[in-house]
C-alpha atoms as one frame of an Amber mdcrd trajectory, in Angstrom:
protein
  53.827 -81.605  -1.432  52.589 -81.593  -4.793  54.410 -80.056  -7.370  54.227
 -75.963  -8.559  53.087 -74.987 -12.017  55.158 -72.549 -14.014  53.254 -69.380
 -15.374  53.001 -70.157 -19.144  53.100 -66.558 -20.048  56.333 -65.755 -17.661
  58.237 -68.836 -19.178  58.091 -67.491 -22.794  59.020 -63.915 -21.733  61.372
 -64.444 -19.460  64.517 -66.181 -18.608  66.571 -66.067 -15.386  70.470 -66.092
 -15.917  73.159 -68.088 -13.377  73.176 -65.773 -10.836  69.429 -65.319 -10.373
  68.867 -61.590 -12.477  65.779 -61.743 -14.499  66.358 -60.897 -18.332  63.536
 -59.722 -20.513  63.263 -58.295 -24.303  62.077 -54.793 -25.138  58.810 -54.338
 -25.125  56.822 -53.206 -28.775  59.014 -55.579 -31.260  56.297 -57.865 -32.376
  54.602 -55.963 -35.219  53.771 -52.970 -36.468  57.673 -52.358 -36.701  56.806
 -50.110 -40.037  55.705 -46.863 -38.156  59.012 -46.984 -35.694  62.372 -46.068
 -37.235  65.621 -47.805 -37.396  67.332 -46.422 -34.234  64.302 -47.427 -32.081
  64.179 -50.766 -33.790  68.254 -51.520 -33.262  68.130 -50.052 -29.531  65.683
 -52.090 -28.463  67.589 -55.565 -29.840  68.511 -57.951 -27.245  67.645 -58.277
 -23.160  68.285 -56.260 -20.263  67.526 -57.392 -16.752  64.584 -56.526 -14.619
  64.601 -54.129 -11.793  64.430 -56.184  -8.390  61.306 -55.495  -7.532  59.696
 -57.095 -11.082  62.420 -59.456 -10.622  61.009 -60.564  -7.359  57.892 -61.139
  -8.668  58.387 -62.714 -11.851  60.389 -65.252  -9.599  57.171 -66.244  -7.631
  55.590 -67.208 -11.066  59.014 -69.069 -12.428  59.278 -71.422  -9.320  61.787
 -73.786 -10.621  63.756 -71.394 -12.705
């Protein structure tokens, strides 16, 4: 069976932790950070996980995640 390629765009956004939950970063940190204040810039630091139903298809694009 010949071997699945990996979605180039999911495999820079996302990463999928030991348990199998799909983590993500905010969306609207890359630029234009000028015109949003400080609260919405430190709230949106870090990841959160994906609901299961993006989960379950960001999964199908990340098949050896």
């Amino acid at each position: 069976m010949p071997k699945l390629k990996t979605k180039s765009g999911a495999k820079k956004r996302f990463k999928v932790t030991g348990t199998g939950k799909v983590m993500a970063a905010a969306a609207g940190k890359r630029h234009r950070l000028i015109s949003h204040n400080g609260k919405y810039i430190r709230q949106n630091r870090g990841t959160s996980a994906m609901c299961d139903q993006d989960a379950r298809t960001i999964k199908k694009f990340l098949p050896y995640a």
